[in-house]
PDB file of C-alpha atoms in Angstrom:
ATOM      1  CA  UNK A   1     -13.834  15.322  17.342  1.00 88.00           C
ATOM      2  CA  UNK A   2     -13.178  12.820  14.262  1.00 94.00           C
ATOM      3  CA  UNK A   3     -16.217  10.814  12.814  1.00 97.00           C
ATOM      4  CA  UNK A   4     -15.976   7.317  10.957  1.00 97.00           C
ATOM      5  CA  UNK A   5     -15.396   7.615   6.823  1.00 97.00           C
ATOM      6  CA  UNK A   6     -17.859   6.325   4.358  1.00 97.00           C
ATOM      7  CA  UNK A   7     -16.450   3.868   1.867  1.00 96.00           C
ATOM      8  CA  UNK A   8     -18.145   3.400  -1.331  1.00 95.00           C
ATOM      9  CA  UNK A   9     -17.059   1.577  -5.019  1.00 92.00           C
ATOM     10  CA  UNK A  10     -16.785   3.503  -8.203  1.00 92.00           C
ATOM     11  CA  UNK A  11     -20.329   1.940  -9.772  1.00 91.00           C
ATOM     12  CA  UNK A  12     -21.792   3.370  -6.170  1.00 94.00           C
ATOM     13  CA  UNK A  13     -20.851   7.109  -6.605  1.00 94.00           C
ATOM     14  CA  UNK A  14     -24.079   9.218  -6.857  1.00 93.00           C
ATOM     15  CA  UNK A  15     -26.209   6.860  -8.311  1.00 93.00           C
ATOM     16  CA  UNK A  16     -28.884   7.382  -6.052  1.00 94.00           C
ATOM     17  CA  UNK A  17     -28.636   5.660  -2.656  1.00 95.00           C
ATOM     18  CA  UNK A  18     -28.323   7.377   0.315  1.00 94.00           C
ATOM     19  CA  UNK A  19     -24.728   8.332   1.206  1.00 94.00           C
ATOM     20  CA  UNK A  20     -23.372   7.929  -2.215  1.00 96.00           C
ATOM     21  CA  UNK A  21     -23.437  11.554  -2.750  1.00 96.00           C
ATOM     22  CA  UNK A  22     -20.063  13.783  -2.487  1.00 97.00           C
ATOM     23  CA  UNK A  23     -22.179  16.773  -1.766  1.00 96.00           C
ATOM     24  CA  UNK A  24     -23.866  15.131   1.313  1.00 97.00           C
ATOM     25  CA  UNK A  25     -19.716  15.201   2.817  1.00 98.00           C
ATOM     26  CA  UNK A  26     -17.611  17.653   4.090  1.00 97.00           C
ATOM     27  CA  UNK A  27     -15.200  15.917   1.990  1.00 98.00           C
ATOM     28  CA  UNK A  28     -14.509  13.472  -0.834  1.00 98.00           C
ATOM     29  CA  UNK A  29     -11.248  11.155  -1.461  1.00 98.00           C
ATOM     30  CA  UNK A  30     -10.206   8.821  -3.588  1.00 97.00           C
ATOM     31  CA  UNK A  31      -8.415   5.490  -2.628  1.00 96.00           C
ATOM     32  CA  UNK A  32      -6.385   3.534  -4.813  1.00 95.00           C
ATOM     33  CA  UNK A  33      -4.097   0.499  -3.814  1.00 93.00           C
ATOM     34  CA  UNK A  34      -3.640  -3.191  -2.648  1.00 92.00           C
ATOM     35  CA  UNK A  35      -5.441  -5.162  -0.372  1.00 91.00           C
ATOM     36  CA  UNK A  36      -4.614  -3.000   2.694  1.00 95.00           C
ATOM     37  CA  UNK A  37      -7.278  -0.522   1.038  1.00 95.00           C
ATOM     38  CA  UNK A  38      -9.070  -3.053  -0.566  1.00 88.00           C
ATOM     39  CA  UNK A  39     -12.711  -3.066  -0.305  1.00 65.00           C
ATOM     40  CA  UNK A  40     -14.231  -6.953  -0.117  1.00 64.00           C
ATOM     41  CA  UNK A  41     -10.503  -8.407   0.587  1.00 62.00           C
ATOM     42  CA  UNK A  42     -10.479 -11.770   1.418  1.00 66.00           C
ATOM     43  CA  UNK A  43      -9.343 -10.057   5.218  1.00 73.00           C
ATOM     44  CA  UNK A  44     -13.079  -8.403   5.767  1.00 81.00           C
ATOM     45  CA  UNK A  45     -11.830  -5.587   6.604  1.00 92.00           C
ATOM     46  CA  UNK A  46      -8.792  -2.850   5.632  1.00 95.00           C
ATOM     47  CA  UNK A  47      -7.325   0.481   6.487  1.00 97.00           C
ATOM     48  CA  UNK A  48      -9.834   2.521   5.188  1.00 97.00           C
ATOM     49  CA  UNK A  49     -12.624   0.799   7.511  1.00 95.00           C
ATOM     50  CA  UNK A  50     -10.837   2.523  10.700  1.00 97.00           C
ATOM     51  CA  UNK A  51     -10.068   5.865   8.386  1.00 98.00           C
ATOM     52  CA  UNK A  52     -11.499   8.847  11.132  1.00 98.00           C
ATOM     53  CA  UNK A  53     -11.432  12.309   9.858  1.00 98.00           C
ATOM     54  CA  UNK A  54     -12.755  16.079  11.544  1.00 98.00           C
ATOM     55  CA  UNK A  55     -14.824  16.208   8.916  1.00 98.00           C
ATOM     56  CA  UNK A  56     -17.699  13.665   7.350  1.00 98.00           C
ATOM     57  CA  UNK A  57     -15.565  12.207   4.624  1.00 98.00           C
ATOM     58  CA  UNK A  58     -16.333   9.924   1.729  1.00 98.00           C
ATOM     59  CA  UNK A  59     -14.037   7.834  -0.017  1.00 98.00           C
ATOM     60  CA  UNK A  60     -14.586   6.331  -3.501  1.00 96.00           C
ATOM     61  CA  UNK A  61     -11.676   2.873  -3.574  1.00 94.00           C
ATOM     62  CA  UNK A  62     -10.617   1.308  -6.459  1.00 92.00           C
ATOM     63  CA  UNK A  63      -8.136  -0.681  -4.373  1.00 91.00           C
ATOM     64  CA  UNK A  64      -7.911  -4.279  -5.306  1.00 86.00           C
ATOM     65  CA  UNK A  65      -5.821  -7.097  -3.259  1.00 83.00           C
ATOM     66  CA  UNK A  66      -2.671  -8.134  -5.158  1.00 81.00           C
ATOM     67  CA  UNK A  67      -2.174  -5.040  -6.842  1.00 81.00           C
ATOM     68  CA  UNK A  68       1.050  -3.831  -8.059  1.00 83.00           C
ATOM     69  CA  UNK A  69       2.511  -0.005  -8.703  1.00 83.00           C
ATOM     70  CA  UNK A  70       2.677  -0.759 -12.256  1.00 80.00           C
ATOM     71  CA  UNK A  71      -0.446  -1.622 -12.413  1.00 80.00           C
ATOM     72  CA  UNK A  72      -1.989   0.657 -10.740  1.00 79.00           C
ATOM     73  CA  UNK A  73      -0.055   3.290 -12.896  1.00 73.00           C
ATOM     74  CA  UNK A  74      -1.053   1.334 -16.213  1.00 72.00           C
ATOM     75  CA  UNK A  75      -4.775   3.102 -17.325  1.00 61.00           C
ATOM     76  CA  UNK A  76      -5.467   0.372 -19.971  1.00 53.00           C
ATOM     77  CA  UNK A  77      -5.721  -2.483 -17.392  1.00 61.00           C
ATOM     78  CA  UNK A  78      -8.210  -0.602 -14.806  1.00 67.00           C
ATOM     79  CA  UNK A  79      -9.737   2.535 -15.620  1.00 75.00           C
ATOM     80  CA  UNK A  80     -11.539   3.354 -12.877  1.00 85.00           C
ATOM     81  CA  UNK A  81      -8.752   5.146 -10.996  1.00 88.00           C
ATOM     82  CA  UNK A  82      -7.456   7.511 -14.018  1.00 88.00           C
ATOM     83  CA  UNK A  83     -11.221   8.058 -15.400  1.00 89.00           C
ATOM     84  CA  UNK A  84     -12.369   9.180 -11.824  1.00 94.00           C
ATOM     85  CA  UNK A  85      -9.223  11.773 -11.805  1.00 94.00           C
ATOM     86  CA  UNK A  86      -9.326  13.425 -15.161  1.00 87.00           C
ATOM     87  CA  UNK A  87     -12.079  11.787 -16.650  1.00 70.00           C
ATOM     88  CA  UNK A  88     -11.044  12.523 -20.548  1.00 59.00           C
ATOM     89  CA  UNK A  89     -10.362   9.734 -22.654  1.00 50.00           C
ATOM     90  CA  UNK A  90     -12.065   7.470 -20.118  1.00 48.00           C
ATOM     91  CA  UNK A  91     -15.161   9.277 -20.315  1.00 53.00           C
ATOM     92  CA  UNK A  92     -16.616  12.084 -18.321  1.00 64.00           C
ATOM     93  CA  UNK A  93     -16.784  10.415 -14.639  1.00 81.00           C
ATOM     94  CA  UNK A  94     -14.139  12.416 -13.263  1.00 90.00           C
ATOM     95  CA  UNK A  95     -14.449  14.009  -9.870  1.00 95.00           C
ATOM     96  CA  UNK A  96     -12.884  16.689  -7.732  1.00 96.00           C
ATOM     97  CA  UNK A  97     -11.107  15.343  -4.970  1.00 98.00           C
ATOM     98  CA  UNK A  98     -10.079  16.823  -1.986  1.00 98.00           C
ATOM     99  CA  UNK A  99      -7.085  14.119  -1.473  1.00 98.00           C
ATOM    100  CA  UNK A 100      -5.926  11.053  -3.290  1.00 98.00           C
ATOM    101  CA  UNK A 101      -4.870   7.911  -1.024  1.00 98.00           C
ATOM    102  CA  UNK A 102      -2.664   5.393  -2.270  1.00 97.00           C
ATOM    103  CA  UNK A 103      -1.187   2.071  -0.597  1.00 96.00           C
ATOM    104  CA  UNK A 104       1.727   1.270  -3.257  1.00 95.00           C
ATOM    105  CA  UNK A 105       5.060  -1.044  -3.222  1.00 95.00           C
ATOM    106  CA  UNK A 106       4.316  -3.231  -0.645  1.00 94.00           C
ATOM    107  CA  UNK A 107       3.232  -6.196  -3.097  1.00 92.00           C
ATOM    108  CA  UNK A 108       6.001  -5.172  -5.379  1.00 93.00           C
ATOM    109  CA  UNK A 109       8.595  -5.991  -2.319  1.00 94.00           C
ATOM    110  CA  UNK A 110       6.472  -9.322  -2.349  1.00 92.00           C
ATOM    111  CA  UNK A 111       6.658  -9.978  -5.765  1.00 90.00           C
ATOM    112  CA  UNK A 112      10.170  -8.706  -5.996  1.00 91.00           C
ATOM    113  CA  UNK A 113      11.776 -11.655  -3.264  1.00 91.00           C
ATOM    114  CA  UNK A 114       9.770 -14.340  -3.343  1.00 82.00           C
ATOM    115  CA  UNK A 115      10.489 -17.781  -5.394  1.00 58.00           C
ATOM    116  CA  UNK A 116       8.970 -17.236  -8.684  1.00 58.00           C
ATOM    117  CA  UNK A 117      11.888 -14.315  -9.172  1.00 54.00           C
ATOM    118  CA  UNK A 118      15.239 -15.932  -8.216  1.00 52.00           C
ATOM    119  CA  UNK A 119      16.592 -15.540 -11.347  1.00 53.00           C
ATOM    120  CA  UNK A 120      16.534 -11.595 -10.431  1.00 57.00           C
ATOM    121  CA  UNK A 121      18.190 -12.232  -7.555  1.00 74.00           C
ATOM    122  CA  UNK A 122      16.744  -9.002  -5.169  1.00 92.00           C
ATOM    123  CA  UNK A 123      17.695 -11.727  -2.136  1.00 93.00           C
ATOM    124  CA  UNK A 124      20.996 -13.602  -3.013  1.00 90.00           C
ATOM    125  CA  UNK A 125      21.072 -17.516  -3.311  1.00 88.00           C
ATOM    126  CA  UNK A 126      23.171 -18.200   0.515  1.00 90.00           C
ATOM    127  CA  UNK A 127      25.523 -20.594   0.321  1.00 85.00           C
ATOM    128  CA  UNK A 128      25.408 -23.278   3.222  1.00 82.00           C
ATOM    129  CA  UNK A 129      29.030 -23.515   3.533  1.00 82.00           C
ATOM    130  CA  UNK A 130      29.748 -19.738   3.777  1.00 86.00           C
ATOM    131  CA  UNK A 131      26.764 -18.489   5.292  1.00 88.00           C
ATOM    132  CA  UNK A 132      25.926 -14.513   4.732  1.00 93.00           C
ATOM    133  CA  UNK A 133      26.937 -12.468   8.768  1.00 94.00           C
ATOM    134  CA  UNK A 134      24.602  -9.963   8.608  1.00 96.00           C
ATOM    135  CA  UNK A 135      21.163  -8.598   6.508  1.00 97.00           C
ATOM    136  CA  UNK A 136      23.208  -6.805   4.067  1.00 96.00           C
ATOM    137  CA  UNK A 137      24.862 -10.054   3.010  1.00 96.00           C
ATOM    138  CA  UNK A 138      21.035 -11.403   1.853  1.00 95.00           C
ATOM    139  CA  UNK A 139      20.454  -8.709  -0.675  1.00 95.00           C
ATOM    140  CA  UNK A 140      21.708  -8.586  -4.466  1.00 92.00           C
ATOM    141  CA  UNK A 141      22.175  -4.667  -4.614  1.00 93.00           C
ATOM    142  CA  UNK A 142      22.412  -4.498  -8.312  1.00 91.00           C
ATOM    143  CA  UNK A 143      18.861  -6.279  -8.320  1.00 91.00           C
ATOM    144  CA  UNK A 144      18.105  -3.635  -5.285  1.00 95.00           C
ATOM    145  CA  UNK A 145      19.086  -0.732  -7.651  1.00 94.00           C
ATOM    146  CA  UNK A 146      17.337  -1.573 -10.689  1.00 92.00           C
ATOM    147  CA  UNK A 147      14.113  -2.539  -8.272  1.00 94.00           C
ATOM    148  CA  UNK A 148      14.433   0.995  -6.911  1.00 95.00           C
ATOM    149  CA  UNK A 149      14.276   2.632 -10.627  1.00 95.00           C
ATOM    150  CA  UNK A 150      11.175   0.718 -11.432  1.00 94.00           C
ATOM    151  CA  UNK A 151       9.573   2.288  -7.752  1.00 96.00           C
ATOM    152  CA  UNK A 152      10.791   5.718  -8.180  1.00 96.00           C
ATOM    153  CA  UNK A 153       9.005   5.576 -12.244  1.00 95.00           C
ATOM    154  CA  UNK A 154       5.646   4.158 -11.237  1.00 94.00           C
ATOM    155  CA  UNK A 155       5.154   6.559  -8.354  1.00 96.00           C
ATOM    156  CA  UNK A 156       6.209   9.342 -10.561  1.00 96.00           C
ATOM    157  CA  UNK A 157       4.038   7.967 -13.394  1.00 94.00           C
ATOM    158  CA  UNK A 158       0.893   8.220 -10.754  1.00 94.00           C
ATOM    159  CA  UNK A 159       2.522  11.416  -9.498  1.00 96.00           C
ATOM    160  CA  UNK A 160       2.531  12.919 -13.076  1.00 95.00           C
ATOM    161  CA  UNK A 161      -1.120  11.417 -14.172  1.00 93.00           C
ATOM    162  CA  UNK A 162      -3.113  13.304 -11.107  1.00 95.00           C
ATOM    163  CA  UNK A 163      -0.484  16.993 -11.536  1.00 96.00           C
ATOM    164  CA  UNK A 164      -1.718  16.727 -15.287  1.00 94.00           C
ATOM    165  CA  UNK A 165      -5.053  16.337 -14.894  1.00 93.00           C
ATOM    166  CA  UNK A 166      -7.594  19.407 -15.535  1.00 91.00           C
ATOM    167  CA  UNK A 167      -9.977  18.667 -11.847  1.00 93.00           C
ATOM    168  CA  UNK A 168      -7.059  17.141  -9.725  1.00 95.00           C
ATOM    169  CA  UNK A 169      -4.420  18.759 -10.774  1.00 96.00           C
ATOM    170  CA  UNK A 170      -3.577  20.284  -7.148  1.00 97.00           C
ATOM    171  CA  UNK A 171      -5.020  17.844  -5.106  1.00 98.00           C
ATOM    172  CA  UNK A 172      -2.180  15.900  -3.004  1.00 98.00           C
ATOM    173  CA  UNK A 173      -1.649  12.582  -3.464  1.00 98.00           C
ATOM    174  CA  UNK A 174      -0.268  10.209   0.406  1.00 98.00           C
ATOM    175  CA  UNK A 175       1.566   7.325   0.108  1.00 98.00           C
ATOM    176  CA  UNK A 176       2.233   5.121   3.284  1.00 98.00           C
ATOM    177  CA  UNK A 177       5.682   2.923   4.557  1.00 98.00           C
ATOM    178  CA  UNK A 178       3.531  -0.208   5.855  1.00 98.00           C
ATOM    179  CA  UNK A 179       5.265  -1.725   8.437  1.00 98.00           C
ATOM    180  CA  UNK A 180       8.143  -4.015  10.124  1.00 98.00           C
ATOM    181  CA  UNK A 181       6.721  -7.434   8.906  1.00 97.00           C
ATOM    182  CA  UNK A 182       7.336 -11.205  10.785  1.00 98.00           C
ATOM    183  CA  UNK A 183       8.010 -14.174   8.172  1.00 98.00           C
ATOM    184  CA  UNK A 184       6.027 -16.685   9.792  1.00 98.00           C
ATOM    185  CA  UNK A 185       3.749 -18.984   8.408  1.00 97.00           C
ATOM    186  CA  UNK A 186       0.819 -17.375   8.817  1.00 96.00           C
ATOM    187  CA  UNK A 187      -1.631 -17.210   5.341  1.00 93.00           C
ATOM    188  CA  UNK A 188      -4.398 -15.269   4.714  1.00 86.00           C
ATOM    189  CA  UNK A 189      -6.200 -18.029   4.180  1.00 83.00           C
ATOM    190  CA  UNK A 190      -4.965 -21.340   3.167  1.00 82.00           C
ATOM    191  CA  UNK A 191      -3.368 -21.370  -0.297  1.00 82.00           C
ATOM    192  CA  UNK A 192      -3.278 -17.176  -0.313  1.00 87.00           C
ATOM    193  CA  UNK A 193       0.361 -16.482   2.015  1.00 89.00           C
ATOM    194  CA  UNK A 194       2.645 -16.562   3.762  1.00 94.00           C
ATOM    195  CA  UNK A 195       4.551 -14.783   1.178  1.00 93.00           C
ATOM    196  CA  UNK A 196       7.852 -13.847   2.872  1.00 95.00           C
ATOM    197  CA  UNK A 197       9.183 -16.842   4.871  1.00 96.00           C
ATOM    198  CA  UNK A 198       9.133 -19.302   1.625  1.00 94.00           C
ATOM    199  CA  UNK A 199      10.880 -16.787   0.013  1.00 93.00           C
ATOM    200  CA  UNK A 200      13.860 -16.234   2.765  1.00 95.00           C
ATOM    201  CA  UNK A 201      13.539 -20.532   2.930  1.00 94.00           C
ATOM    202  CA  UNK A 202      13.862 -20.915  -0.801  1.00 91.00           C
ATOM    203  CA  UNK A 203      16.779 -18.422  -0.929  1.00 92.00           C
ATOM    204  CA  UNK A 204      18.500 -20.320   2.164  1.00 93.00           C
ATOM    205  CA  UNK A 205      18.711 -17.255   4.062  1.00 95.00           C
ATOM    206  CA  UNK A 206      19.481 -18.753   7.810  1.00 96.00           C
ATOM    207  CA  UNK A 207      16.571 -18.564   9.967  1.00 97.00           C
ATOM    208  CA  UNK A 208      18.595 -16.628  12.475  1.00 97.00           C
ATOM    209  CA  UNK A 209      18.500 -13.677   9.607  1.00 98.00           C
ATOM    210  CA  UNK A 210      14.758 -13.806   8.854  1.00 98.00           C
ATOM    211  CA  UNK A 211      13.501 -10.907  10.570  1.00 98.00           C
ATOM    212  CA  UNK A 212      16.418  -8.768  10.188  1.00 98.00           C
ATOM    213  CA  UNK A 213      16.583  -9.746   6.522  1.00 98.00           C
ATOM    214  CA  UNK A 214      12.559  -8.564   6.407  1.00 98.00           C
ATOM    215  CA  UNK A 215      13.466  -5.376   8.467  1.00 98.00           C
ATOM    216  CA  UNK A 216      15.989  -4.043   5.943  1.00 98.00           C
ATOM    217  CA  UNK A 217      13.558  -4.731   3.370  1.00 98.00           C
ATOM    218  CA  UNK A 218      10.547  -2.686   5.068  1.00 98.00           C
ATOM    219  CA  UNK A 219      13.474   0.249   5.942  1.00 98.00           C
ATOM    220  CA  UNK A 220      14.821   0.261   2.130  1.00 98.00           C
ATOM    221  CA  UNK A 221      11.156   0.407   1.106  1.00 98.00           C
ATOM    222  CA  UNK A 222      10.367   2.907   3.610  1.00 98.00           C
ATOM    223  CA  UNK A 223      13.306   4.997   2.416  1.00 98.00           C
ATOM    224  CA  UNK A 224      12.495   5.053  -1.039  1.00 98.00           C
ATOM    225  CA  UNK A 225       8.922   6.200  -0.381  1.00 98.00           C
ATOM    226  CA  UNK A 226      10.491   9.132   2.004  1.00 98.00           C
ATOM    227  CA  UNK A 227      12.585  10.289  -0.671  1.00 98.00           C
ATOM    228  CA  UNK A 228      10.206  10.190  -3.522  1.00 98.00           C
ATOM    229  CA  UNK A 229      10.791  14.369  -3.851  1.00 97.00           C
ATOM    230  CA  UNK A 230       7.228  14.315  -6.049  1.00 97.00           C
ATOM    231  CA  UNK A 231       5.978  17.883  -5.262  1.00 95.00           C
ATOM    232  CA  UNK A 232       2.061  16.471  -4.458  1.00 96.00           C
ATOM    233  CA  UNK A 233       2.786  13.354  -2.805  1.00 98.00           C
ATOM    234  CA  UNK A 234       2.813  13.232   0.893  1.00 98.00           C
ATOM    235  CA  UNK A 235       4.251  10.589   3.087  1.00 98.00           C
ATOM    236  CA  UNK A 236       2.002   9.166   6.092  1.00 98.00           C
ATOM    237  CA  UNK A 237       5.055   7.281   7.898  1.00 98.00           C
ATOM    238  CA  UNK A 238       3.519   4.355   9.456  1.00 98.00           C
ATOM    239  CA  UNK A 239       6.676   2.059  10.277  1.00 98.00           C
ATOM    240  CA  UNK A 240       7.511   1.496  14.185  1.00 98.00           C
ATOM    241  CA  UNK A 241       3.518   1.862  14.870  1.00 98.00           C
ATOM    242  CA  UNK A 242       2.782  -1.706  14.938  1.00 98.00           C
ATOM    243  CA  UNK A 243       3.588  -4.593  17.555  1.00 98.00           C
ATOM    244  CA  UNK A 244       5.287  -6.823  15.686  1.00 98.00           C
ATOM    245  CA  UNK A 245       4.083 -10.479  15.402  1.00 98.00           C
ATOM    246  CA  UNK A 246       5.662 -13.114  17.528  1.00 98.00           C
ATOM    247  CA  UNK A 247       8.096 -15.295  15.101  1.00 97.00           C
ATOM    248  CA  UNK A 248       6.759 -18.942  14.732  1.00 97.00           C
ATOM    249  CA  UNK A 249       3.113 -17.529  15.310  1.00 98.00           C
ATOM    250  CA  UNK A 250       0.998 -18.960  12.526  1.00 96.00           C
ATOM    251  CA  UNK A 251      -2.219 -16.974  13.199  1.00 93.00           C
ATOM    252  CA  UNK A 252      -3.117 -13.890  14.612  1.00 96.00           C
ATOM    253  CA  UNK A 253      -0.431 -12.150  16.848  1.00 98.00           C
ATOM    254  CA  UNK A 254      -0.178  -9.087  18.192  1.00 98.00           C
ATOM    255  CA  UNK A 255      -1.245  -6.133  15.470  1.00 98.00           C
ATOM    256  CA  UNK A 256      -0.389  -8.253  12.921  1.00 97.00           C
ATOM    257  CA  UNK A 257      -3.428 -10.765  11.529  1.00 95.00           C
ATOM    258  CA  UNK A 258      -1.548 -12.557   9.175  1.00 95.00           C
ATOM    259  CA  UNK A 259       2.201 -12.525   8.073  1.00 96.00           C
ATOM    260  CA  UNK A 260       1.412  -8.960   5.576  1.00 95.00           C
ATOM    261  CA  UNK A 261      -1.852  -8.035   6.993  1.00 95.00           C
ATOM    262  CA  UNK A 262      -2.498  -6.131  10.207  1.00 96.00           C
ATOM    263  CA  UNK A 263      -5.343  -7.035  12.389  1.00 96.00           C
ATOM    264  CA  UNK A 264      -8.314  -4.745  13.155  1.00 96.00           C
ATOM    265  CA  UNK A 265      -6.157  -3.417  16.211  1.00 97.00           C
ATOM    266  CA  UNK A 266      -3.026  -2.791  13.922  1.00 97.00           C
ATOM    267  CA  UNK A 267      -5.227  -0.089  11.597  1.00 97.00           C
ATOM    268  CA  UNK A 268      -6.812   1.380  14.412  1.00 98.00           C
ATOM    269  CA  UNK A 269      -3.419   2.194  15.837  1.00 98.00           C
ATOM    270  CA  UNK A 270      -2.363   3.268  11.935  1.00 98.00           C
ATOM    271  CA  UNK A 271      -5.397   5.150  11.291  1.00 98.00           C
ATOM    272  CA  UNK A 272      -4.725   8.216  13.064  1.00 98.00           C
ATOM    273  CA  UNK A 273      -1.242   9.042  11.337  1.00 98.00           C
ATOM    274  CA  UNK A 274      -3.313   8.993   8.361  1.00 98.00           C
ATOM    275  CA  UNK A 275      -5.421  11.661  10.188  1.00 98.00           C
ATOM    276  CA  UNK A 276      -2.766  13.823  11.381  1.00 98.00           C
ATOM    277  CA  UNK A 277      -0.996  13.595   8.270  1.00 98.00           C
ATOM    278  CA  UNK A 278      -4.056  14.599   5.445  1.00 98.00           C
ATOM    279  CA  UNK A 279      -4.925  17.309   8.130  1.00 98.00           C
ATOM    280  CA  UNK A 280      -2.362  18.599   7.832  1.00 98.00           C
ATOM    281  CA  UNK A 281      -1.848  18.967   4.861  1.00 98.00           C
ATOM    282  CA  UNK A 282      -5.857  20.169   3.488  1.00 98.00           C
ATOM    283  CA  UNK A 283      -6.964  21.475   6.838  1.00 96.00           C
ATOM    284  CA  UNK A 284      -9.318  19.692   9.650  1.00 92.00           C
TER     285      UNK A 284
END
């Protein structure tokens, strides 16, 4: 039997109220990550809401919607992550964790195609008289490559930080693939999104490409997370889980609540690879 996880915010931890307490848990993890994790997204809810685990679990987030790898893996912009690890230099607030939970890269694919960075050229400019045949055809691969390096450093960088530190040093860090996502125009909330589908428009992929275009994406992502080879981070493979929006949709469809969001049915279906996948790892 699994029970529900308690989610809590650094300033929260053992101060006082009721629940905030690590030793009132079977176990305590730490969360750190965009706004699928993020606590007081603009969505209401995230992953770690549907989080179930054998034991009574609570988890301290730092997550914050928008975030990027890099920043995430650079201490001077947000403490709270690093100083809650090792403590140290960031003063003595560091805890022992019994797993560290991170939701990386998937803004960084965002960031990486979308119209403010077509001078990088990750998605190639199509021409409209010589039209690109397949996904392939869409993506710059020397952009690819370089956008690869910068992956594979700020995972290591995060990878390195929690292997170095004196209370966390063998606690195991999990890192998810997100999931096959639908360019549609379907926003958050008017003015936040879509992201993808005015980034395949501006780059004149044909609309007949879209999705397989966003597919190859999702599976290069996927594959660089797989192949990470960091000897404390663990993969929780989440892609094929979800039903994939309907293309055109411009609200809620399927698992999917917006165009990068999943809807409270798409974590609940998520939230148990998660499960299996920590468990297995630290023990039920």
């Amino acid at each position: 039997m699994s029970v529900p996880v308690v989610t809590i915010a650094p300033w929260q931890l053992n101060n006082g109220e009721a629940g905030t307490s690590p030793a009132d848990y079977g176990r305590h993890m730490l969360a750190e990550g965009d706004s699928w994790f993020a606590y007081g997204s603009v969505l209401g809810f995230n992953q770690l809401n549907f989080l179930r685990f054998t034991r009574r679990t609570l988890i301290t987030q730092t997550a914050m919607p928008g975030d990027t790898l890099d920043h995430m893996a650079d201490w001077w912009r947000d403490s709270n992550f690093p100083s809650l690890i090792d403590g140290g230099s960031y003063g003595n607030r560091a805890w022992k964790f019994d797993a560290i939970l991170l939701s990386g890269g998937g803004n960084d694919l965002i960031d990486a195609v979308s119209d403010q960075y077509v001078d990088q050229r990750i998605l190639r400019l199509c021409s409209t008289t010589s039209p690109p045949a397949t996904a392939a055809d869409c993506v710059h691969e020397a952009a690819w490559a370089q956008f690869e390096v910068y992956l594979r450093a700020n995972f290591k960088k995060v990878s390195d930080f929690v292997a170095a530190s004196i209370k966390n040093h063998d606690t195991p860090v999990f890192v998810h693939t997100y999931d096959h996502l639908t360019p549609r125009d379907a926003p958050a909330v008017p003015g936040f999104g879509p992201w993808l589908l005015p980034a395949l428009q501006v780059h004149r992929v044909p609309a007949a490409l879209w999705q397989p275009v966003a597919d190859l994406l999702i599976d290069r992502l996927r594959g660089v997370i797989r192949s990470l080879g960091l000897p404390n981070v663990h993969v929780v493979d989440t892609v094929g889980t979800l039903t994939p929006a309907v293309p055109g949709s411009t609200g809620q469809s399927n698992d999917w609540l917006n165009e990068i969001h999943p809807s409270r049915g798409g974590f609940r279906k998520l939230a148990p690879l998660w499960q299996q996948t920590i468990e297995a790892i630290i023990g039920a």
